[in-house]
Structure formats: C-alpha cells, structure tokens
mmCIF file of C-alpha atoms in Angstrom:
data_model
loop_
_atom_site.group_PDB
_atom_site.id
_atom_site.type_symbol
_atom_site.label_atom_id
_atom_site.label_comp_id
_atom_site.label_asym_id
_atom_site.label_seq_id
_atom_site.Cartn_x
_atom_site.Cartn_y
_atom_site.Cartn_z
ATOM 1 C CA UNK A 1 31.475 13.307 -14.457
ATOM 2 C CA UNK A 2 32.640 12.891 -18.046
ATOM 3 C CA UNK A 3 30.278 11.899 -20.817
ATOM 4 C CA UNK A 4 32.332 8.754 -21.398
ATOM 5 C CA UNK A 5 31.776 7.662 -17.775
ATOM 6 C CA UNK A 6 28.026 8.366 -17.965
ATOM 7 C CA UNK A 7 27.757 6.387 -21.187
ATOM 8 C CA UNK A 8 29.665 3.494 -19.600
ATOM 9 C CA UNK A 9 27.379 3.488 -16.524
ATOM 10 C CA UNK A 10 24.264 3.585 -18.695
ATOM 11 C CA UNK A 11 25.570 0.743 -20.818
ATOM 12 C CA UNK A 12 26.333 -1.286 -17.703
ATOM 13 C CA UNK A 13 22.809 -0.728 -16.324
ATOM 14 C CA UNK A 14 21.305 -1.826 -19.631
ATOM 15 C CA UNK A 15 23.411 -4.980 -19.598
ATOM 16 C CA UNK A 16 22.294 -5.823 -16.050
ATOM 17 C CA UNK A 17 18.657 -5.199 -16.954
ATOM 18 C CA UNK A 18 18.964 -7.352 -20.080
ATOM 19 C CA UNK A 19 20.591 -10.170 -18.075
ATOM 20 C CA UNK A 20 17.806 -9.925 -15.491
ATOM 21 C CA UNK A 21 15.123 -10.266 -18.163
ATOM 22 C CA UNK A 22 16.813 -13.038 -20.159
ATOM 23 C CA UNK A 23 18.123 -15.126 -17.263
ATOM 24 C CA UNK A 24 15.999 -14.215 -14.220
ATOM 25 C CA UNK A 25 16.874 -17.309 -12.161
ATOM 26 C CA UNK A 26 20.629 -16.922 -12.690
ATOM 27 C CA UNK A 27 20.303 -13.228 -11.871
ATOM 28 C CA UNK A 28 18.663 -13.969 -8.517
ATOM 29 C CA UNK A 29 21.009 -16.848 -7.716
ATOM 30 C CA UNK A 30 24.011 -14.539 -8.117
ATOM 31 C CA UNK A 31 22.506 -12.321 -5.428
ATOM 32 C CA UNK A 32 21.695 -15.310 -3.205
ATOM 33 C CA UNK A 33 25.341 -16.332 -3.247
ATOM 34 C CA UNK A 34 26.079 -12.980 -1.600
ATOM 35 C CA UNK A 35 23.124 -13.384 0.846
ATOM 36 C CA UNK A 36 21.510 -10.282 -0.585
ATOM 37 C CA UNK A 37 18.536 -9.599 -2.806
ATOM 38 C CA UNK A 38 18.115 -7.284 -5.811
ATOM 39 C CA UNK A 39 16.305 -4.721 -3.641
ATOM 40 C CA UNK A 40 19.254 -4.806 -1.165
ATOM 41 C CA UNK A 41 17.336 -6.666 1.552
ATOM 42 C CA UNK A 42 18.928 -9.502 3.563
ATOM 43 C CA UNK A 43 17.262 -12.851 2.855
ATOM 44 C CA UNK A 44 15.240 -12.910 6.089
ATOM 45 C CA UNK A 45 14.058 -9.294 6.085
ATOM 46 C CA UNK A 46 10.546 -8.214 5.113
ATOM 47 C CA UNK A 47 9.766 -5.055 3.180
ATOM 48 C CA UNK A 48 8.693 -1.791 4.797
ATOM 49 C CA UNK A 49 5.143 -2.168 6.102
ATOM 50 C CA UNK A 50 2.474 0.368 7.008
ATOM 51 C CA UNK A 51 -1.156 0.317 8.161
ATOM 52 C CA UNK A 52 -3.619 3.207 7.950
ATOM 53 C CA UNK A 53 -6.977 2.836 9.712
ATOM 54 C CA UNK A 54 -10.201 4.501 8.606
ATOM 55 C CA UNK A 55 -9.290 4.576 4.920
ATOM 56 C CA UNK A 56 -12.956 4.340 3.833
ATOM 57 C CA UNK A 57 -15.185 6.882 5.555
ATOM 58 C CA UNK A 58 -18.451 5.185 4.558
ATOM 59 C CA UNK A 59 -17.448 1.810 6.050
ATOM 60 C CA UNK A 60 -17.966 0.716 9.658
ATOM 61 C CA UNK A 61 -14.341 -0.392 9.759
ATOM 62 C CA UNK A 62 -11.554 -0.107 7.206
ATOM 63 C CA UNK A 63 -7.797 -0.192 6.742
ATOM 64 C CA UNK A 64 -5.148 0.236 4.071
ATOM 65 C CA UNK A 65 -2.169 -2.115 4.443
ATOM 66 C CA UNK A 66 1.051 -1.865 2.445
ATOM 67 C CA UNK A 67 3.918 -4.365 2.390
ATOM 68 C CA UNK A 68 6.461 -2.938 0.010
ATOM 69 C CA UNK A 69 4.440 -2.124 -3.098
ATOM 70 C CA UNK A 70 1.762 -4.727 -2.334
ATOM 71 C CA UNK A 71 -1.325 -2.772 -1.274
ATOM 72 C CA UNK A 72 -4.606 -4.056 0.173
ATOM 73 C CA UNK A 73 -7.718 -2.095 1.103
ATOM 74 C CA UNK A 74 -10.147 -3.793 3.512
ATOM 75 C CA UNK A 75 -13.596 -2.426 4.361
ATOM 76 C CA UNK A 76 -16.367 -3.775 6.598
ATOM 77 C CA UNK A 77 -20.083 -3.041 6.425
ATOM 78 C CA UNK A 78 -22.436 -4.259 9.147
ATOM 79 C CA UNK A 79 -26.002 -5.358 8.405
ATOM 80 C CA UNK A 80 -28.683 -6.830 10.654
ATOM 81 C CA UNK A 81 -29.746 -10.369 9.763
ATOM 82 C CA UNK A 82 -31.894 -13.167 11.192
ATOM 83 C CA UNK A 83 -29.595 -15.848 12.662
ATOM 84 C CA UNK A 84 -30.029 -19.521 11.862
ATOM 85 C CA UNK A 85 -31.723 -21.816 14.358
ATOM 86 C CA UNK A 86 -28.454 -23.745 14.750
ATOM 87 C CA UNK A 87 -26.579 -20.550 15.701
ATOM 88 C CA UNK A 88 -29.308 -18.476 17.326
ATOM 89 C CA UNK A 89 -26.836 -16.511 19.472
ATOM 90 C CA UNK A 90 -24.204 -15.873 16.807
ATOM 91 C CA UNK A 91 -23.611 -13.480 13.947
ATOM 92 C CA UNK A 92 -21.758 -14.175 10.711
ATOM 93 C CA UNK A 93 -18.784 -12.942 8.722
ATOM 94 C CA UNK A 94 -18.734 -12.962 4.911
ATOM 95 C CA UNK A 95 -15.389 -12.358 3.202
ATOM 96 C CA UNK A 96 -14.845 -11.403 -0.415
ATOM 97 C CA UNK A 97 -11.460 -10.867 -2.052
ATOM 98 C CA UNK A 98 -11.177 -8.750 -5.194
ATOM 99 C CA UNK A 99 -8.273 -8.661 -7.641
ATOM 100 C CA UNK A 100 -9.097 -6.097 -10.350
ATOM 101 C CA UNK A 101 -6.941 -6.124 -13.503
ATOM 102 C CA UNK A 102 -5.324 -2.832 -12.498
ATOM 103 C CA UNK A 103 -3.450 -4.495 -9.618
ATOM 104 C CA UNK A 104 -1.087 -6.503 -11.828
ATOM 105 C CA UNK A 105 -0.288 -7.054 -15.520
ATOM 106 C CA UNK A 106 -0.860 -10.812 -15.100
ATOM 107 C CA UNK A 107 -4.373 -10.496 -13.620
ATOM 108 C CA UNK A 108 -7.269 -10.974 -16.027
ATOM 109 C CA UNK A 109 -10.975 -10.195 -15.485
ATOM 110 C CA UNK A 110 -12.857 -13.091 -13.932
ATOM 111 C CA UNK A 111 -9.778 -14.683 -12.394
ATOM 112 C CA UNK A 112 -10.868 -16.477 -9.205
ATOM 113 C CA UNK A 113 -9.409 -15.145 -5.955
ATOM 114 C CA UNK A 114 -8.087 -17.845 -3.647
ATOM 115 C CA UNK A 115 -7.352 -15.638 -0.650
ATOM 116 C CA UNK A 116 -10.948 -15.244 0.621
ATOM 117 C CA UNK A 117 -11.564 -18.856 1.722
ATOM 118 C CA UNK A 118 -8.107 -19.030 3.306
ATOM 119 C CA UNK A 119 -8.586 -15.779 5.220
ATOM 120 C CA UNK A 120 -12.035 -16.894 6.375
ATOM 121 C CA UNK A 121 -10.402 -19.849 8.126
ATOM 122 C CA UNK A 122 -8.510 -17.366 10.314
ATOM 123 C CA UNK A 123 -11.571 -15.357 11.419
ATOM 124 C CA UNK A 124 -11.525 -17.251 14.729
ATOM 125 C CA UNK A 125 -10.086 -14.121 16.350
ATOM 126 C CA UNK A 126 -13.709 -12.931 16.545
ATOM 127 C CA UNK A 127 -16.227 -14.396 18.961
ATOM 128 C CA UNK A 128 -19.361 -14.640 16.814
ATOM 129 C CA UNK A 129 -21.527 -14.416 19.938
ATOM 130 C CA UNK A 130 -20.427 -10.773 20.197
ATOM 131 C CA UNK A 131 -22.325 -10.175 16.961
ATOM 132 C CA UNK A 132 -25.633 -11.321 18.466
ATOM 133 C CA UNK A 133 -28.300 -8.654 19.112
ATOM 134 C CA UNK A 134 -31.505 -10.463 20.094
ATOM 135 C CA UNK A 135 -31.217 -14.217 20.576
ATOM 136 C CA UNK A 136 -32.819 -16.074 17.696
ATOM 137 C CA UNK A 137 -34.163 -12.871 16.150
ATOM 138 C CA UNK A 138 -31.343 -10.526 15.159
ATOM 139 C CA UNK A 139 -27.576 -10.597 14.773
ATOM 140 C CA UNK A 140 -24.895 -8.777 12.831
ATOM 141 C CA UNK A 141 -23.615 -9.889 9.462
ATOM 142 C CA UNK A 142 -20.137 -8.422 8.863
ATOM 143 C CA UNK A 143 -19.343 -8.066 5.174
ATOM 144 C CA UNK A 144 -15.577 -7.831 4.726
ATOM 145 C CA UNK A 145 -14.357 -6.844 1.263
ATOM 146 C CA UNK A 146 -10.632 -6.860 0.511
ATOM 147 C CA UNK A 147 -9.389 -5.121 -2.613
ATOM 148 C CA UNK A 148 -5.924 -5.742 -4.005
ATOM 149 C CA UNK A 149 -4.714 -2.394 -5.359
ATOM 150 C CA UNK A 150 -1.163 -3.477 -6.170
ATOM 151 C CA UNK A 151 -0.029 -7.115 -6.381
ATOM 152 C CA UNK A 152 3.728 -7.279 -5.842
ATOM 153 C CA UNK A 153 4.089 -10.536 -3.928
ATOM 154 C CA UNK A 154 3.034 -11.905 -0.511
ATOM 155 C CA UNK A 155 -0.622 -11.147 -1.267
ATOM 156 C CA UNK A 156 -1.994 -13.313 1.528
ATOM 157 C CA UNK A 157 0.173 -11.574 4.163
ATOM 158 C CA UNK A 158 -1.051 -8.127 3.115
ATOM 159 C CA UNK A 159 -4.680 -9.286 2.787
ATOM 160 C CA UNK A 160 -4.674 -10.848 6.260
ATOM 161 C CA UNK A 161 -3.010 -7.764 7.770
ATOM 162 C CA UNK A 162 -5.593 -5.456 6.181
ATOM 163 C CA UNK A 163 -8.446 -7.669 7.444
ATOM 164 C CA UNK A 164 -7.075 -7.728 11.004
ATOM 165 C CA UNK A 165 -6.557 -3.955 10.908
ATOM 166 C CA UNK A 166 -10.085 -3.350 9.588
ATOM 167 C CA UNK A 167 -11.613 -5.408 12.426
ATOM 168 C CA UNK A 168 -9.400 -3.505 14.896
ATOM 169 C CA UNK A 169 -10.904 -0.285 13.551
ATOM 170 C CA UNK A 170 -14.491 -1.595 13.368
ATOM 171 C CA UNK A 171 -17.139 0.184 15.416
ATOM 172 C CA UNK A 172 -20.460 -1.647 15.682
ATOM 173 C CA UNK A 173 -23.388 0.734 15.050
ATOM 174 C CA UNK A 174 -26.127 1.526 17.600
ATOM 175 C CA UNK A 175 -29.396 -0.328 16.956
ATOM 176 C CA UNK A 176 -32.888 -0.195 18.454
ATOM 177 C CA UNK A 177 -36.192 -2.048 18.239
ATOM 178 C CA UNK A 178 -38.857 -0.222 16.205
ATOM 179 C CA UNK A 179 -42.632 -0.369 16.757
ATOM 180 C CA UNK A 180 -42.853 -3.598 14.745
ATOM 181 C CA UNK A 181 -40.259 -5.282 16.938
ATOM 182 C CA UNK A 182 -37.603 -5.164 14.235
ATOM 183 C CA UNK A 183 -34.024 -4.170 14.863
ATOM 184 C CA UNK A 184 -32.997 -1.005 13.016
ATOM 185 C CA UNK A 185 -29.712 0.875 12.825
ATOM 186 C CA UNK A 186 -29.826 4.227 14.608
ATOM 187 C CA UNK A 187 -28.070 7.311 13.244
ATOM 188 C CA UNK A 188 -26.395 9.849 15.546
ATOM 189 C CA UNK A 189 -29.278 12.311 15.126
ATOM 190 C CA UNK A 190 -31.937 9.676 15.838
ATOM 191 C CA UNK A 191 -30.145 8.420 18.931
ATOM 192 C CA UNK A 192 -31.182 11.475 20.946
ATOM 193 C CA UNK A 193 -34.893 11.055 20.055
ATOM 194 C CA UNK A 194 -35.377 7.354 20.743
ATOM 195 C CA UNK A 195 -38.449 6.408 22.755
ATOM 196 C CA UNK A 196 -37.264 2.844 23.292
ATOM 197 C CA UNK A 197 -34.042 1.764 24.901
ATOM 198 C CA UNK A 198 -31.354 0.957 22.277
ATOM 199 C CA UNK A 199 -30.256 -2.696 22.065
ATOM 200 C CA UNK A 200 -26.685 -1.461 22.306
ATOM 201 C CA UNK A 201 -26.396 2.055 23.718
ATOM 202 C CA UNK A 202 -23.225 3.200 21.950
ATOM 203 C CA UNK A 203 -20.938 2.241 19.107
ATOM 204 C CA UNK A 204 -18.538 -0.396 20.373
ATOM 205 C CA UNK A 205 -15.486 -2.291 19.241
ATOM 206 C CA UNK A 206 -15.090 -6.036 18.975
ATOM 207 C CA UNK A 207 -12.805 -7.864 21.351
ATOM 208 C CA UNK A 208 -10.213 -9.619 19.224
ATOM 209 C CA UNK A 209 -8.339 -12.628 20.570
ATOM 210 C CA UNK A 210 -5.571 -14.814 19.146
ATOM 211 C CA UNK A 211 -5.015 -12.344 16.307
ATOM 212 C CA UNK A 212 -3.341 -14.104 13.345
ATOM 213 C CA UNK A 213 -0.300 -12.762 11.504
ATOM 214 C CA UNK A 214 1.454 -14.432 8.602
ATOM 215 C CA UNK A 215 4.730 -14.514 6.722
ATOM 216 C CA UNK A 216 5.214 -15.962 3.259
ATOM 217 C CA UNK A 217 8.647 -17.261 2.315
ATOM 218 C CA UNK A 218 10.150 -18.403 -0.963
ATOM 219 C CA UNK A 219 12.171 -21.615 -0.824
ATOM 220 C CA UNK A 220 15.007 -22.101 -3.320
ATOM 221 C CA UNK A 221 17.662 -24.775 -2.887
ATOM 222 C CA UNK A 222 18.991 -24.130 0.643
ATOM 223 C CA UNK A 223 17.783 -20.538 0.772
ATOM 224 C CA UNK A 224 14.733 -19.072 2.527
ATOM 225 C CA UNK A 225 13.606 -15.617 1.381
ATOM 226 C CA UNK A 226 11.110 -13.821 3.610
ATOM 227 C CA UNK A 227 8.343 -11.663 2.127
ATOM 228 C CA UNK A 228 9.052 -12.236 -1.584
ATOM 229 C CA UNK A 229 8.247 -9.788 -4.352
ATOM 230 C CA UNK A 230 6.123 -10.885 -7.304
ATOM 231 C CA UNK A 231 9.288 -11.327 -9.357
ATOM 232 C CA UNK A 232 10.873 -13.574 -6.734
ATOM 233 C CA UNK A 233 7.683 -15.644 -6.486
ATOM 234 C CA UNK A 234 7.524 -16.147 -10.242
ATOM 235 C CA UNK A 235 11.197 -17.066 -10.605
ATOM 236 C CA UNK A 236 11.625 -19.381 -7.603
ATOM 237 C CA UNK A 237 8.077 -20.787 -7.488
ATOM 238 C CA UNK A 238 8.034 -22.651 -4.143
ATOM 239 C CA UNK A 239 6.088 -20.738 -1.480
ATOM 240 C CA UNK A 240 5.530 -21.467 2.204
ATOM 241 C CA UNK A 241 3.150 -19.375 4.322
ATOM 242 C CA UNK A 242 3.241 -19.635 8.114
ATOM 243 C CA UNK A 243 0.421 -18.198 10.249
ATOM 244 C CA UNK A 244 0.956 -17.612 13.974
ATOM 245 C CA UNK A 245 -1.442 -16.055 16.473
ATOM 246 C CA UNK A 246 -0.575 -13.245 18.866
ATOM 247 C CA UNK A 247 0.535 -15.842 21.453
ATOM 248 C CA UNK A 248 3.101 -17.187 18.952
ATOM 249 C CA UNK A 249 1.140 -20.418 18.544
ATOM 250 C CA UNK A 250 1.130 -22.062 15.115
ATOM 251 C CA UNK A 251 -2.248 -21.609 13.427
ATOM 252 C CA UNK A 252 -1.569 -22.975 9.958
ATOM 253 C CA UNK A 253 1.073 -23.898 7.436
ATOM 254 C CA UNK A 254 0.348 -23.512 3.731
ATOM 255 C CA UNK A 255 2.556 -24.786 0.906
ATOM 256 C CA UNK A 256 0.839 -24.743 -2.495
ATOM 257 C CA UNK A 257 3.147 -27.179 -4.292
ATOM 258 C CA UNK A 258 6.508 -26.241 -5.778
ATOM 259 C CA UNK A 259 9.680 -28.227 -6.511
ATOM 260 C CA UNK A 260 11.413 -27.640 -3.151
ATOM 261 C CA UNK A 261 10.526 -29.993 -0.289
ATOM 262 C CA UNK A 262 9.696 -28.384 3.074
ATOM 263 C CA UNK A 263 11.917 -30.407 5.399
ATOM 264 C CA UNK A 264 11.587 -30.091 9.176
ATOM 265 C CA UNK A 265 14.553 -27.722 9.395
ATOM 266 C CA UNK A 266 13.076 -25.482 6.681
ATOM 267 C CA UNK A 267 9.742 -25.297 8.501
ATOM 268 C CA UNK A 268 11.475 -24.525 11.807
ATOM 269 C CA UNK A 269 13.511 -21.739 10.217
ATOM 270 C CA UNK A 270 10.396 -20.321 8.535
ATOM 271 C CA UNK A 271 8.483 -20.362 11.834
ATOM 272 C CA UNK A 272 11.401 -18.567 13.513
ATOM 273 C CA UNK A 273 11.294 -15.858 10.825
ATOM 274 C CA UNK A 274 7.519 -15.576 11.308
ATOM 275 C CA UNK A 275 7.964 -15.081 15.061
ATOM 276 C CA UNK A 276 10.257 -12.117 14.368
ATOM 277 C CA UNK A 277 7.848 -10.755 11.791
ATOM 278 C CA UNK A 278 4.893 -11.115 14.180
ATOM 279 C CA UNK A 279 6.553 -8.755 16.658
ATOM 280 C CA UNK A 280 7.045 -6.173 13.901
ATOM 281 C CA UNK A 281 3.433 -6.435 12.712
ATOM 282 C CA UNK A 282 2.031 -6.230 16.249
ATOM 283 C CA UNK A 283 3.977 -3.015 16.818
ATOM 284 C CA UNK A 284 2.820 -1.530 13.498
ATOM 285 C CA UNK A 285 -0.836 -2.399 14.209
ATOM 286 C CA UNK A 286 -0.697 -1.109 17.803
ATOM 287 C CA UNK A 287 0.803 2.177 16.643
ATOM 288 C CA UNK A 288 -1.915 2.560 13.996
ATOM 289 C CA UNK A 289 -4.647 1.951 16.602
ATOM 290 C CA UNK A 290 -3.004 4.400 19.033
ATOM 291 C CA UNK A 291 -2.735 7.084 16.340
ATOM 292 C CA UNK A 292 -6.421 6.621 15.498
ATOM 293 C CA UNK A 293 -7.447 6.978 19.147
ATOM 294 C CA UNK A 294 -5.429 10.205 19.472
ATOM 295 C CA UNK A 295 -7.102 11.661 16.383
#
C-alpha cells in the first residue's frame, strides 16, 4: 500500500470521527437510513453477552455479567436476622447499586443510583419463605450489592442479569442453634463436630421462579434500536425498557420520558424484540450454571 493511500485513509477516518463528534445525531441517522449501526449491528440485535458465576470467592453467591462493554458485578452475602412480627416466616432482600466514578466519564461521586429500587421490584422470583430458618425467631437477610464496572449503555439490563445470575449461583450456608438458642452460621470444619442437629443440614440453592429478563431499546423517529450503547442513549434520548419473565409474561414497562411517544405498535415491536432476547439470555444463563456444576 502506497504512502499516499495510507494518508488518504487516515484523513478519511479523521473526517468521519470529526463528523461524529460535531454532528452525532446526523451521524447516527445516516446509519439508520441503511438499517445498520456504527458498530455494524442490525437495529434489533443486542451486543455479545456473557455471564461468569462465582466471580467473588468470599460471597455466598456472585456473578459477572457483560453486555458489550457494559459490565456489572453482583455479590450476595447472607446474614441471620430476626424477622418482623408481620412476616414471621419470611426473610428479606436488601439491594444496593453502586456506580463508582471509574465506570464512566460522566459519573460523579455521590450521584444517586436509580437501578436499585427498580431491580428490587423484580425480586419476586424468590419466595421469601425459603429464607426462613426458625419461625418468628430467625431468617436470612440477603444483601445484594451490584457494582457497575463499565457503563456503556443498557445499565438496567446488565444489572438485572447480574442479579439473576448471582441468585442462581447462591448457596445458603449451613446454620445451627447454639447453647443460647441463637442461630449461628456453621463453617465446614465445625459441621463435623456439631452436637445439635443443624437447622439446615447442607448448603442449598434457592428455587427461582418467573425469572425476569429485560431489554432496553432506544426509540428515534420510526426506528427501534435494541440494546443501545451509551453514545446511542445520549444522542437519541428516548428509552423504553421491557421486562418479561421466563414464561414470556410481561412484568413491567419503563419509559423515563423522552420526546418520542411509545405508540401501541412501538410497544408491541419492543416486546417482540424482548421475547427474542429472553431466549438468548436464558441460554447464556443456563450454560453458565451448567459450566459451574461441571467445575
């Protein structure tokens, strides 16, 4: 390749990059006219997704979920608590979402995270009665912490996937009653020397039902873009997140404002894209669980 050709190619790349920075909306609209996106994805296709279970050795359950560059780390720690009188036979789940400044140039310290309360609404996949140990006296409190390591769009989708994966990996510790009648967590070494029968004899997994999966779409004019990047979200502004459970039933629909109206046809098309995405995510999660069981 001649030096003249290389110089021409470099100049062309610089012009494209300059146009993208100066006129981001026009840049993306030119791609939309060709039904393609800057990263070469079709409009309805999500980015490559992966799930790794057991990412945090010190946690009772953990998972690392990646959707494109967006990366979420979820970890669960179990602690024994005294249940309330209103829910004597139930445990609790506490969810905290963390967005440190390192995850994105636009994140500042102290910025409130909105994902935690939204994710907590979808914790119905867990029967809280399974977290009960001794009725009215002891139950499990599951502390779920989700850390955003890289924020490149569709944060809720990645956060929810990491939370679901962490609960799929969760193993509830063995506990026993001590001489004072209190419930204590039993280590592997102590388990062989117990004088009293353990409350639960072995580490066990939770039974998850109606597992939720989500897909966020960007709406722009007559276009629907599945799984947007941070750049696409900032340029086109109108977001629509659809959450379906594992039976393909609609759980929730979330549209935080934006200039584009979500007409019935737009919602139907977004739900159809979410149904396709749900199948992909179920397969990815099942493969991650199977790989963990083999190991």
